Amino acid sequence: AAACAEKLWESPTKLPAIPLVYISGEEMTRYAASLMMKHWIEPHVDTSAWEFFDLSCKARDVSNDKVLHDAVAAGAQLKAIFKEPTITPTAQQMAEFKLTKALPSPNGAMRRGWNGVTISRDTIHIEGIELGFKKPVLFERHAVGGEYGAGWREISKGRLITTFFPDDENAEPLIVDARRLSDSRNVAVVYHNPLDNVETLADHFFRRCLDANVTPYVVTKKTVFKWQEPFWAIHKEVFDAKYRHQFQERGLVPDGQLQHLISDAATMQIIRWTRGNFGMAAHNYDGDMLTDEVAQVHRSPGFITSNLVGKADDGSLIKEFEASHGTVADLWRAHLRGEPTSFNPLGMAEAMMGAISHAAHLRAGAGGELEVKDAYDKFVQSLRKALHNTFRYGQGTWDMAGKDAGLTTEAFIHKVGWRLGR
Ligand code: NAD
């Protein structure tokens, strides 16, 4: 009882205002995030420097997507972004929200606007509670290129030639591929993997693996997909030049040889290596698939982070923090019907805390305001502890504590707020 009564955060004044971008979305996650702001953040943090953008379908539709462009521009400037899940409307949702036009996924605009390098996805752990992986699993998913940016046409019988025309006018065009198509129906696809930012990705990956004390693996299918060789080769160069000794000294890579994993083997190891303590870096689409598998093994997407990391021209990192799940539409419908719900806010909470921490660290770097950074670090630690303790004391959401002992969406958020120190 003593532990329960302890207030984790006490401060005579609110934490000073630091700028960050807050992007709101839709449905259950929007509702829960507004409660989290009200009970966890606003009582303790001066949010007057935060810039808020509404990326609900309706607001995007009404503004002709100006809100998306404004949010991307503000993110590029402030470099610390929290994003709630949003909806990319289907035809059915277009009718439901009475939209006048189809809206593209906002992710592409964000990845381009923030020079996306990697989407980092890590397992979330609560000490004393066993989830899928015992120790951390880190993941880097290349944020650009591959199948997502493909151009394609359905075509018939004939000759197909893919030609590259260099920007240098003196250089000759180059035939990338030439083939004869003998089927009467074919789909031809062209995509490319940009490689300029892979070195930054590799640095980010190895640094994070060292910090977390885990063994790094680079995942590709380069044995068959030969064009994936450079992704591996760049990682290996960076590893050999800068990280080999540190990983060797710590016994994380005992022979000093960076390990490569074939992507199909990686799908099996993710299920087998439930002790955790490993990191993987992969191409965009492989990363998408493999991180979903990591999320499933680790119980649910609620227990995994999703952070887009980009690099600004001045070398500083632009970071966007979000939960890996969607807007949890089914719970929102139940809530609208007046039924009790139990949304697990941990993924969104980690995203909020990540954005706040990054904003404080950027600010400390810029103006040397170390006390501000330290105060924010302490606040974030206290909030994380309030969340974890609430789970540990058996007062978690239904997915963790069961429907009898577990708390509803609102009761859980209140309980954490109270434990933090309202
Ligand atoms: P979802 O992740 O919202 O929900 C899938 C299932 O998991 C649901 O049964 C939901 O109740 C449950 N669930 C997920 N997170 C939970 C949590 N934290 N606590 C308790 N239960 C949780 O996926 P969906 O239902 O396929 O998609 C709903 C909407 O979200 C769609 O319109 C989709 O476009 C959007 N979406 C957005 C993003 C994003 O913005 N990053 C990602 C995925 C889906």
Short mmCIF file of C-alpha atoms and ligand atoms in Angstrom, two decimals:
data_model
loop_
_atom_site.label_atom_id
_atom_site.label_comp_id
_atom_site.label_asym_id
_atom_site.label_seq_id
_atom_site.Cartn_x
_atom_site.Cartn_y
_atom_site.Cartn_z
CA ALA A 1 0.00 0.00 0.00
CA ALA A 2 2.91 2.33 0.79
CA ALA A 3 4.27 1.81 -2.69
CA CYS A 4 0.85 2.53 -4.17
CA ALA A 5 0.49 5.80 -2.29
CA GLU A 6 3.87 7.12 -3.36
CA LYS A 7 3.70 10.05 -5.78
CA LEU A 8 6.37 9.65 -8.40
CA TRP A 9 6.60 13.23 -9.64
CA GLU A 10 6.54 16.39 -7.58
CA SER A 11 7.49 19.81 -8.83
CA PRO A 12 6.33 23.24 -7.68
CA THR A 13 6.14 24.50 -11.27
CA LYS A 14 5.37 23.00 -14.63
CA LEU A 15 8.29 21.93 -16.79
CA PRO A 16 9.28 24.82 -19.09
CA ALA A 17 7.87 24.99 -22.62
CA ILE A 18 9.87 23.20 -25.30
CA PRO A 19 8.70 23.06 -28.91
CA LEU A 20 7.45 19.86 -30.47
CA VAL A 21 4.91 18.85 -33.09
CA TYR A 22 1.75 17.01 -32.02
CA ILE A 23 -0.24 15.31 -34.76
CA SER A 24 -3.69 14.07 -33.86
CA GLY A 25 -5.62 11.40 -35.72
CA GLU A 26 -8.86 9.61 -35.24
CA GLU A 27 -11.17 7.32 -33.25
CA MET A 28 -10.14 5.47 -30.05
CA THR A 29 -6.51 6.52 -30.11
CA ARG A 30 -7.44 10.18 -30.46
CA TYR A 31 -9.81 9.93 -27.53
CA ALA A 32 -7.30 8.05 -25.34
CA ALA A 33 -4.46 10.43 -26.27
CA SER A 34 -6.57 13.42 -25.24
CA LEU A 35 -7.15 11.76 -21.83
CA MET A 36 -3.44 11.01 -21.52
CA MET A 37 -2.61 14.64 -22.27
CA LYS A 38 -5.16 15.86 -19.73
CA HIS A 39 -4.13 13.54 -16.89
CA TRP A 40 -0.42 12.89 -17.42
CA ILE A 41 1.09 15.75 -19.38
CA GLU A 42 -0.82 19.01 -18.98
CA PRO A 43 -0.72 19.08 -15.14
CA HIS A 44 3.11 18.89 -15.23
CA VAL A 45 4.33 20.29 -18.55
CA ASP A 46 3.94 23.73 -20.13
CA THR A 47 2.74 22.77 -23.62
CA SER A 48 2.39 26.36 -24.90
CA ALA A 49 5.27 25.86 -27.38
CA TRP A 50 3.76 22.68 -28.84
CA GLU A 51 2.37 22.97 -32.35
CA PHE A 52 -0.81 20.95 -32.90
CA PHE A 53 -1.96 19.58 -36.26
CA ASP A 54 -5.22 17.76 -36.88
CA LEU A 55 -4.70 15.00 -39.44
CA SER A 56 -8.20 13.56 -39.16
CA CYS A 57 -9.69 12.72 -42.58
CA LYS A 58 -12.21 15.52 -42.22
CA ALA A 59 -9.58 18.19 -41.48
CA ARG A 60 -7.39 16.96 -44.36
CA ASP A 61 -10.36 16.96 -46.71
CA VAL A 62 -11.59 20.43 -45.73
CA SER A 63 -8.10 21.98 -45.99
CA ASN A 64 -7.22 20.25 -49.28
CA ASP A 65 -4.46 18.52 -47.35
CA LYS A 66 -2.85 21.80 -46.31
CA VAL A 67 -2.78 20.42 -42.73
CA LEU A 68 -0.54 17.56 -43.86
CA HIS A 69 1.89 19.89 -45.62
CA ASP A 70 1.92 22.25 -42.64
CA ALA A 71 2.58 19.36 -40.25
CA VAL A 72 5.45 18.06 -42.39
CA ALA A 73 6.96 21.58 -42.62
CA ALA A 74 6.68 22.10 -38.84
CA GLY A 75 8.19 18.65 -38.19
CA ALA A 76 11.17 19.42 -40.42
CA GLN A 77 11.74 22.56 -38.39
CA LEU A 78 11.13 21.37 -34.83
CA LYS A 79 12.47 17.82 -35.40
CA ALA A 80 10.54 16.19 -32.55
CA ILE A 81 7.14 14.83 -33.53
CA PHE A 82 4.45 12.80 -31.77
CA LYS A 83 1.84 11.23 -34.02
CA GLU A 84 -1.39 9.49 -33.12
CA PRO A 85 -2.56 6.77 -35.51
CA THR A 86 -4.39 8.19 -38.53
CA ILE A 87 -6.76 6.77 -41.13
CA THR A 88 -5.98 6.44 -44.81
CA PRO A 89 -9.61 6.24 -45.91
CA THR A 90 -10.98 3.30 -47.86
CA ALA A 91 -13.94 3.84 -50.22
CA GLN A 92 -16.23 2.86 -47.35
CA GLN A 93 -14.55 5.33 -44.95
CA MET A 94 -14.77 8.07 -47.61
CA ALA A 95 -18.54 7.66 -47.51
CA GLU A 96 -18.62 7.31 -43.70
CA PHE A 97 -16.63 10.55 -43.15
CA LYS A 98 -18.39 12.30 -46.08
CA LEU A 99 -15.08 13.07 -47.80
CA THR A 100 -15.00 14.87 -51.13
CA LYS A 101 -11.78 13.19 -52.39
CA ALA A 102 -9.47 10.23 -51.80
CA LEU A 103 -6.68 11.01 -49.37
CA PRO A 104 -3.26 9.36 -49.78
CA SER A 105 -1.44 7.84 -46.83
CA PRO A 106 0.35 10.64 -44.95
CA ASN A 107 3.38 8.43 -44.37
CA GLY A 108 5.00 8.96 -47.77
CA ALA A 109 4.87 12.76 -47.39
CA MET A 110 6.37 12.45 -43.91
CA ARG A 111 9.17 10.08 -44.94
CA ARG A 112 10.11 12.38 -47.81
CA GLY A 113 9.71 15.62 -45.87
CA TRP A 114 11.80 14.40 -42.96
CA ASN A 115 14.49 12.61 -44.99
CA GLY A 116 13.41 9.30 -43.49
CA VAL A 117 16.30 6.90 -42.97
CA THR A 118 14.88 4.17 -40.78
CA ILE A 119 11.78 3.16 -38.89
CA SER A 120 13.04 1.87 -35.56
CA ARG A 121 10.80 -0.68 -33.88
CA ASP A 122 11.71 -2.04 -30.47
CA THR A 123 9.98 -4.33 -28.02
CA ILE A 124 8.62 -2.62 -24.90
CA HIS A 125 9.36 -4.37 -21.60
CA ILE A 126 7.88 -4.08 -18.12
CA GLU A 127 10.16 -5.49 -15.44
CA GLY A 128 8.49 -8.37 -13.65
CA ILE A 129 5.97 -9.04 -16.43
CA GLU A 130 6.73 -11.70 -18.98
CA LEU A 131 5.82 -10.87 -22.56
CA GLY A 132 7.04 -12.69 -25.69
CA PHE A 133 10.72 -11.75 -25.65
CA LYS A 134 12.58 -11.82 -22.33
CA LYS A 135 15.14 -9.21 -23.36
CA PRO A 136 14.97 -6.37 -25.93
CA VAL A 137 14.64 -6.86 -29.65
CA LEU A 138 15.64 -3.85 -31.79
CA PHE A 139 14.71 -3.37 -35.41
CA GLU A 140 15.67 -0.96 -38.18
CA ARG A 141 13.42 -0.95 -41.25
CA HIS A 142 14.88 1.10 -44.13
CA ALA A 143 12.37 3.95 -44.47
CA VAL A 144 12.68 4.43 -48.22
CA GLY A 145 12.70 2.50 -51.47
CA GLY A 146 11.67 -0.95 -52.50
CA GLU A 147 8.22 -2.15 -53.46
CA TYR A 148 6.39 0.81 -51.88
CA GLY A 149 7.73 3.23 -54.48
CA ALA A 150 7.31 0.86 -57.43
CA GLY A 151 6.05 1.87 -60.86
CA TRP A 152 4.18 -0.85 -62.75
CA ARG A 153 1.97 -1.64 -65.72
CA GLU A 154 0.06 -4.65 -66.83
CA ILE A 155 1.34 -5.44 -70.34
CA SER A 156 1.09 -8.07 -73.05
CA LYS A 157 3.56 -10.05 -75.19
CA GLY A 158 6.68 -8.19 -76.38
CA ARG A 159 10.07 -6.77 -75.48
CA LEU A 160 10.63 -4.94 -72.18
CA ILE A 161 13.64 -2.67 -71.74
CA THR A 162 14.51 -0.63 -68.66
CA THR A 163 16.94 2.16 -69.50
CA PHE A 164 18.79 4.53 -67.18
CA PHE A 165 19.61 8.05 -68.37
CA PRO A 166 22.32 9.63 -66.16
CA ASP A 167 21.98 13.31 -65.18
CA ASP A 168 25.46 13.78 -66.63
CA GLU A 169 24.66 14.59 -70.27
CA ASN A 170 28.03 13.31 -71.48
CA ALA A 171 27.41 9.86 -70.03
CA GLU A 172 25.78 7.20 -72.18
CA PRO A 173 22.36 5.76 -71.29
CA LEU A 174 22.55 2.34 -69.69
CA ILE A 175 20.28 -0.64 -70.23
CA VAL A 176 19.47 -1.97 -66.78
CA ASP A 177 17.47 -4.92 -68.05
CA ALA A 178 16.16 -6.26 -71.33
CA ARG A 179 13.85 -9.24 -71.66
CA ARG A 180 11.32 -10.83 -73.96
CA LEU A 181 7.86 -11.49 -72.53
CA SER A 182 6.15 -14.52 -73.99
CA ASP A 183 2.98 -14.60 -71.86
CA SER A 184 -0.02 -12.69 -73.15
CA ARG A 185 -0.57 -11.13 -69.68
CA ASN A 186 2.29 -9.84 -67.52
CA VAL A 187 2.84 -7.32 -64.80
CA ALA A 188 6.09 -5.37 -65.13
CA VAL A 189 7.42 -3.60 -62.04
CA VAL A 190 10.27 -1.13 -61.57
CA TYR A 191 11.59 -0.08 -58.22
CA HIS A 192 14.89 1.01 -56.77
CA ASN A 193 16.66 1.03 -53.43
CA PRO A 194 18.27 4.41 -52.62
CA LEU A 195 21.60 3.76 -50.91
CA ASP A 196 22.92 7.19 -49.89
CA ASN A 197 21.39 7.05 -46.42
CA VAL A 198 22.24 3.42 -45.61
CA GLU A 199 25.48 4.50 -43.93
CA THR A 200 23.45 6.71 -41.57
CA LEU A 201 21.07 3.81 -40.97
CA ALA A 202 23.99 1.50 -40.17
CA ASP A 203 25.49 4.02 -37.72
CA HIS A 204 22.15 4.46 -36.01
CA PHE A 205 21.63 0.68 -35.85
CA PHE A 206 25.05 -0.24 -34.43
CA ARG A 207 24.98 2.64 -31.94
CA ARG A 208 21.59 1.48 -30.66
CA CYS A 209 22.66 -2.17 -30.48
CA LEU A 210 25.70 -1.15 -28.42
CA ASP A 211 23.59 1.02 -26.10
CA ALA A 212 21.12 -1.85 -25.60
CA ASN A 213 23.89 -4.48 -25.40
CA VAL A 214 22.44 -6.70 -28.12
CA THR A 215 23.91 -8.60 -31.09
CA PRO A 216 23.31 -7.02 -34.53
CA TYR A 217 22.22 -8.96 -37.64
CA VAL A 218 21.77 -7.58 -41.13
CA VAL A 219 18.86 -9.28 -42.90
CA THR A 220 18.58 -9.54 -46.70
CA LYS A 221 17.88 -12.12 -49.39
CA LYS A 222 21.09 -11.15 -51.19
CA THR A 223 21.99 -14.75 -52.05
CA VAL A 224 19.19 -14.71 -54.63
CA PHE A 225 18.29 -11.00 -54.88
CA LYS A 226 21.76 -9.86 -55.88
CA TRP A 227 20.77 -6.17 -55.87
CA GLN A 228 20.52 -6.38 -52.09
CA GLU A 229 24.29 -6.93 -51.73
CA PRO A 230 25.15 -3.19 -51.31
CA PHE A 231 22.78 -2.84 -48.31
CA TRP A 232 24.79 -5.55 -46.55
CA ALA A 233 28.17 -4.31 -47.82
CA ILE A 234 27.59 -0.77 -46.49
CA HIS A 235 26.62 -2.15 -43.08
CA LYS A 236 29.74 -4.31 -43.04
CA GLU A 237 32.02 -1.38 -43.98
CA VAL A 238 30.57 0.78 -41.22
CA PHE A 239 30.80 -2.09 -38.72
CA ASP A 240 34.42 -2.96 -39.57
CA ALA A 241 35.54 0.67 -39.57
CA LYS A 242 33.83 1.90 -36.41
CA TYR A 243 32.17 -0.76 -34.29
CA ARG A 244 33.90 -4.13 -34.61
CA HIS A 245 36.16 -3.73 -31.55
CA GLN A 246 33.41 -2.48 -29.28
CA PHE A 247 31.11 -5.38 -30.16
CA GLN A 248 33.98 -7.82 -29.78
CA GLU A 249 35.07 -6.43 -26.40
CA ARG A 250 31.54 -6.79 -25.05
CA GLY A 251 31.27 -10.35 -26.33
CA LEU A 252 28.26 -9.43 -28.49
CA VAL A 253 30.09 -10.40 -31.68
CA PRO A 254 32.86 -12.63 -30.28
CA ASP A 255 34.76 -13.26 -33.52
CA GLY A 256 34.37 -9.68 -34.73
CA GLN A 257 32.49 -10.79 -37.85
CA LEU A 258 29.20 -8.99 -38.46
CA GLN A 259 26.52 -11.59 -39.11
CA HIS A 260 24.20 -11.73 -42.07
CA LEU A 261 20.86 -13.54 -41.90
CA ILE A 262 18.87 -14.60 -44.94
CA SER A 263 15.40 -13.09 -44.58
CA ASP A 264 13.56 -16.42 -44.64
CA ALA A 265 15.85 -17.74 -41.91
CA ALA A 266 15.14 -14.54 -39.93
CA THR A 267 11.40 -15.32 -39.91
CA MET A 268 12.18 -18.61 -38.14
CA GLN A 269 14.73 -17.18 -35.72
CA ILE A 270 12.29 -14.49 -34.56
CA ILE A 271 10.00 -17.26 -33.31
CA ARG A 272 12.85 -19.29 -31.78
CA TRP A 273 15.01 -16.56 -30.21
CA THR A 274 12.51 -15.64 -27.50
CA ARG A 275 15.36 -14.75 -25.13
CA GLY A 276 15.67 -11.56 -27.19
CA ASN A 277 18.93 -9.59 -27.01
CA PHE A 278 19.26 -9.14 -30.74
CA GLY A 279 18.86 -6.39 -33.32
CA MET A 280 18.02 -6.64 -37.01
CA ALA A 281 18.35 -4.18 -39.89
CA ALA A 282 16.42 -4.89 -43.10
CA HIS A 283 15.10 -3.42 -46.33
CA ASN A 284 11.76 -1.60 -46.27
CA TYR A 285 9.33 -4.41 -47.13
CA ASP A 286 11.20 -7.15 -45.24
CA GLY A 287 11.27 -4.82 -42.24
CA ASP A 288 7.52 -4.28 -42.48
CA MET A 289 6.84 -8.04 -42.42
CA LEU A 290 9.44 -8.99 -39.84
CA THR A 291 8.44 -6.30 -37.34
CA ASP A 292 4.83 -7.48 -37.49
CA GLU A 293 6.12 -10.93 -36.60
CA VAL A 294 8.18 -9.49 -33.73
CA ALA A 295 5.03 -7.72 -32.49
CA GLN A 296 3.01 -10.94 -32.54
CA VAL A 297 5.69 -12.95 -30.71
CA HIS A 298 5.90 -10.14 -28.14
CA ARG A 299 2.14 -10.49 -27.44
CA SER A 300 0.68 -7.56 -29.41
CA PRO A 301 1.47 -4.43 -31.42
CA GLY A 302 0.74 -2.54 -28.19
CA PHE A 303 4.17 -3.64 -26.93
CA ILE A 304 6.33 -2.35 -29.74
CA THR A 305 7.52 1.16 -30.61
CA SER A 306 7.60 2.72 -34.08
CA ASN A 307 9.87 5.71 -34.63
CA LEU A 308 10.72 7.29 -37.94
CA VAL A 309 14.26 8.67 -37.89
CA GLY A 310 15.35 11.20 -40.49
CA LYS A 311 18.45 13.32 -40.84
CA ALA A 312 18.24 17.10 -41.24
CA ASP A 313 20.74 18.96 -43.43
CA ASP A 314 22.63 20.13 -40.33
CA GLY A 315 23.15 16.49 -39.26
CA SER A 316 20.66 16.55 -36.39
CA LEU A 317 18.05 13.81 -36.23
CA ILE A 318 14.39 14.40 -37.01
CA LYS A 319 12.37 11.86 -35.03
CA GLU A 320 8.71 11.03 -35.31
CA PHE A 321 7.30 8.79 -32.59
CA GLU A 322 4.13 6.74 -32.96
CA ALA A 323 2.49 3.56 -31.74
CA SER A 324 2.61 0.69 -34.20
CA HIS A 325 -1.13 -0.07 -34.03
CA GLY A 326 -4.01 1.68 -35.81
CA THR A 327 -6.89 3.77 -34.50
CA VAL A 328 -8.48 0.76 -32.71
CA ALA A 329 -11.79 1.32 -34.48
CA ASP A 330 -13.60 -1.60 -32.81
CA LEU A 331 -13.08 -0.19 -29.31
CA TRP A 332 -14.15 3.25 -30.55
CA ARG A 333 -17.44 1.80 -31.81
CA ALA A 334 -17.96 0.03 -28.47
CA HIS A 335 -17.23 3.32 -26.67
CA LEU A 336 -19.77 5.16 -28.86
CA ARG A 337 -22.34 2.46 -27.98
CA GLY A 338 -21.71 3.30 -24.32
CA GLU A 339 -19.91 0.04 -23.54
CA PRO A 340 -16.81 -0.05 -21.32
CA THR A 341 -13.51 -0.47 -23.19
CA SER A 342 -9.93 -1.22 -22.19
CA PHE A 343 -7.42 0.38 -24.53
CA ASN A 344 -3.78 -0.41 -23.71
CA PRO A 345 -2.02 2.96 -24.02
CA LEU A 346 1.56 1.75 -23.57
CA GLY A 347 2.62 2.04 -27.24
CA MET A 348 1.21 5.57 -27.50
CA ALA A 349 2.66 6.48 -24.10
CA GLU A 350 6.15 5.37 -25.22
CA ALA A 351 5.69 7.50 -28.34
CA MET A 352 4.67 10.57 -26.30
CA MET A 353 7.57 10.07 -23.90
CA GLY A 354 9.98 9.54 -26.81
CA ALA A 355 8.91 12.77 -28.52
CA ILE A 356 9.13 14.76 -25.28
CA SER A 357 12.61 13.35 -24.50
CA HIS A 358 13.90 14.01 -28.00
CA ALA A 359 12.56 17.59 -27.89
CA ALA A 360 14.28 18.18 -24.54
CA HIS A 361 17.57 16.68 -25.77
CA LEU A 362 17.51 18.80 -28.96
CA ARG A 363 16.89 21.88 -26.89
CA ALA A 364 19.72 21.03 -24.49
CA GLY A 365 22.03 20.47 -27.45
CA ALA A 366 21.10 23.79 -29.00
CA GLY A 367 21.21 26.07 -25.98
CA GLY A 368 23.15 24.05 -23.41
CA GLU A 369 20.13 23.95 -21.11
CA LEU A 370 21.11 20.81 -19.31
CA GLU A 371 18.82 21.36 -16.32
CA VAL A 372 15.81 21.40 -18.61
CA LYS A 373 16.89 18.15 -20.23
CA ASP A 374 17.55 16.53 -16.86
CA ALA A 375 14.17 17.63 -15.51
CA TYR A 376 12.41 16.21 -18.56
CA ASP A 377 14.40 12.97 -18.28
CA LYS A 378 13.24 12.64 -14.68
CA PHE A 379 9.63 13.38 -15.61
CA VAL A 380 9.66 10.76 -18.37
CA GLN A 381 11.21 8.20 -16.02
CA SER A 382 8.51 8.93 -13.45
CA LEU A 383 5.71 8.61 -15.99
CA ARG A 384 7.14 5.32 -17.28
CA LYS A 385 7.38 4.03 -13.72
CA ALA A 386 3.80 5.09 -12.98
CA LEU A 387 2.65 3.15 -16.06
CA HIS A 388 4.73 0.07 -15.32
CA ASN A 389 3.79 -0.01 -11.63
CA THR A 390 0.12 0.15 -12.56
CA PHE A 391 0.60 -2.92 -14.74
CA ARG A 392 2.77 -4.61 -12.09
CA TYR A 393 0.21 -4.09 -9.33
CA GLY A 394 -2.32 -6.03 -11.42
CA GLN A 395 -4.21 -2.86 -12.38
CA GLY A 396 -3.40 -3.12 -16.07
CA THR A 397 -5.73 -3.03 -19.04
CA TRP A 398 -7.81 -6.12 -19.86
CA ASP A 399 -5.22 -7.52 -22.30
CA MET A 400 -2.74 -7.75 -19.38
CA ALA A 401 -4.77 -8.11 -16.22
CA GLY A 402 -7.88 -9.91 -17.47
CA LYS A 403 -11.40 -8.51 -17.58
CA ASP A 404 -12.15 -9.04 -13.86
CA ALA A 405 -9.12 -7.32 -12.34
CA GLY A 406 -8.21 -5.10 -15.29
CA LEU A 407 -9.14 -1.43 -15.64
CA THR A 408 -11.10 0.35 -18.35
CA THR A 409 -9.51 2.87 -20.72
CA GLU A 410 -10.50 5.80 -18.49
CA ALA A 411 -9.78 4.13 -15.13
CA PHE A 412 -6.31 3.04 -16.22
CA ILE A 413 -5.36 6.52 -17.45
CA HIS A 414 -6.71 8.06 -14.21
CA LYS A 415 -4.80 5.54 -12.11
CA VAL A 416 -1.50 6.29 -13.86
CA GLY A 417 -2.14 10.04 -13.53
CA TRP A 418 -2.82 9.64 -9.84
CA ARG A 419 0.27 7.48 -9.33
CA LEU A 420 2.38 10.05 -11.17
CA GLY A 421 1.25 12.73 -8.77
CA ARG A 422 -1.86 14.70 -9.43
P1 NAD B 1 -5.74 -1.63 -35.16
O1 NAD B 1 -4.29 -1.76 -34.83
O2 NAD B 1 -6.35 -0.31 -34.88
O3 NAD B 1 -6.54 -2.77 -34.37
C1 NAD B 1 -6.35 -4.17 -34.60
C2 NAD B 1 -6.94 -4.97 -33.44
O4 NAD B 1 -6.04 -4.87 -32.32
C3 NAD B 1 -8.29 -4.46 -32.95
O5 NAD B 1 -9.09 -5.55 -32.53
C4 NAD B 1 -7.94 -3.58 -31.78
O6 NAD B 1 -8.96 -3.50 -30.80
C5 NAD B 1 -6.69 -4.28 -31.21
N1 NAD B 1 -5.74 -3.31 -30.63
C6 NAD B 1 -4.75 -2.65 -31.27
N2 NAD B 1 -4.07 -1.87 -30.44
C7 NAD B 1 -4.64 -2.02 -29.23
C8 NAD B 1 -4.37 -1.45 -27.95
N3 NAD B 1 -3.37 -0.57 -27.77
N4 NAD B 1 -5.14 -1.81 -26.90
C9 NAD B 1 -6.15 -2.71 -27.07
N5 NAD B 1 -6.44 -3.28 -28.26
C10 NAD B 1 -5.70 -2.94 -29.34
O7 NAD B 1 -5.88 -2.00 -36.72
P2 NAD B 1 -7.17 -1.96 -37.69
O8 NAD B 1 -8.40 -2.23 -36.92
O9 NAD B 1 -6.78 -2.82 -38.81
O10 NAD B 1 -7.19 -0.46 -38.24
C11 NAD B 1 -8.03 0.56 -37.74
C12 NAD B 1 -7.71 1.87 -38.48
O11 NAD B 1 -6.37 2.27 -38.17
C13 NAD B 1 -7.80 1.74 -39.99
O12 NAD B 1 -8.63 2.77 -40.50
C14 NAD B 1 -6.36 1.92 -40.48
O13 NAD B 1 -6.28 2.66 -41.66
C15 NAD B 1 -5.71 2.68 -39.35
N6 NAD B 1 -4.25 2.38 -39.17
C16 NAD B 1 -3.42 3.42 -38.95
C17 NAD B 1 -2.07 3.21 -38.72
C18 NAD B 1 -1.16 4.39 -38.48
O14 NAD B 1 -1.59 5.52 -38.51
N7 NAD B 1 0.09 4.19 -38.21
C19 NAD B 1 -1.56 1.91 -38.68
C20 NAD B 1 -2.45 0.85 -38.88
C21 NAD B 1 -3.80 1.09 -39.11
#
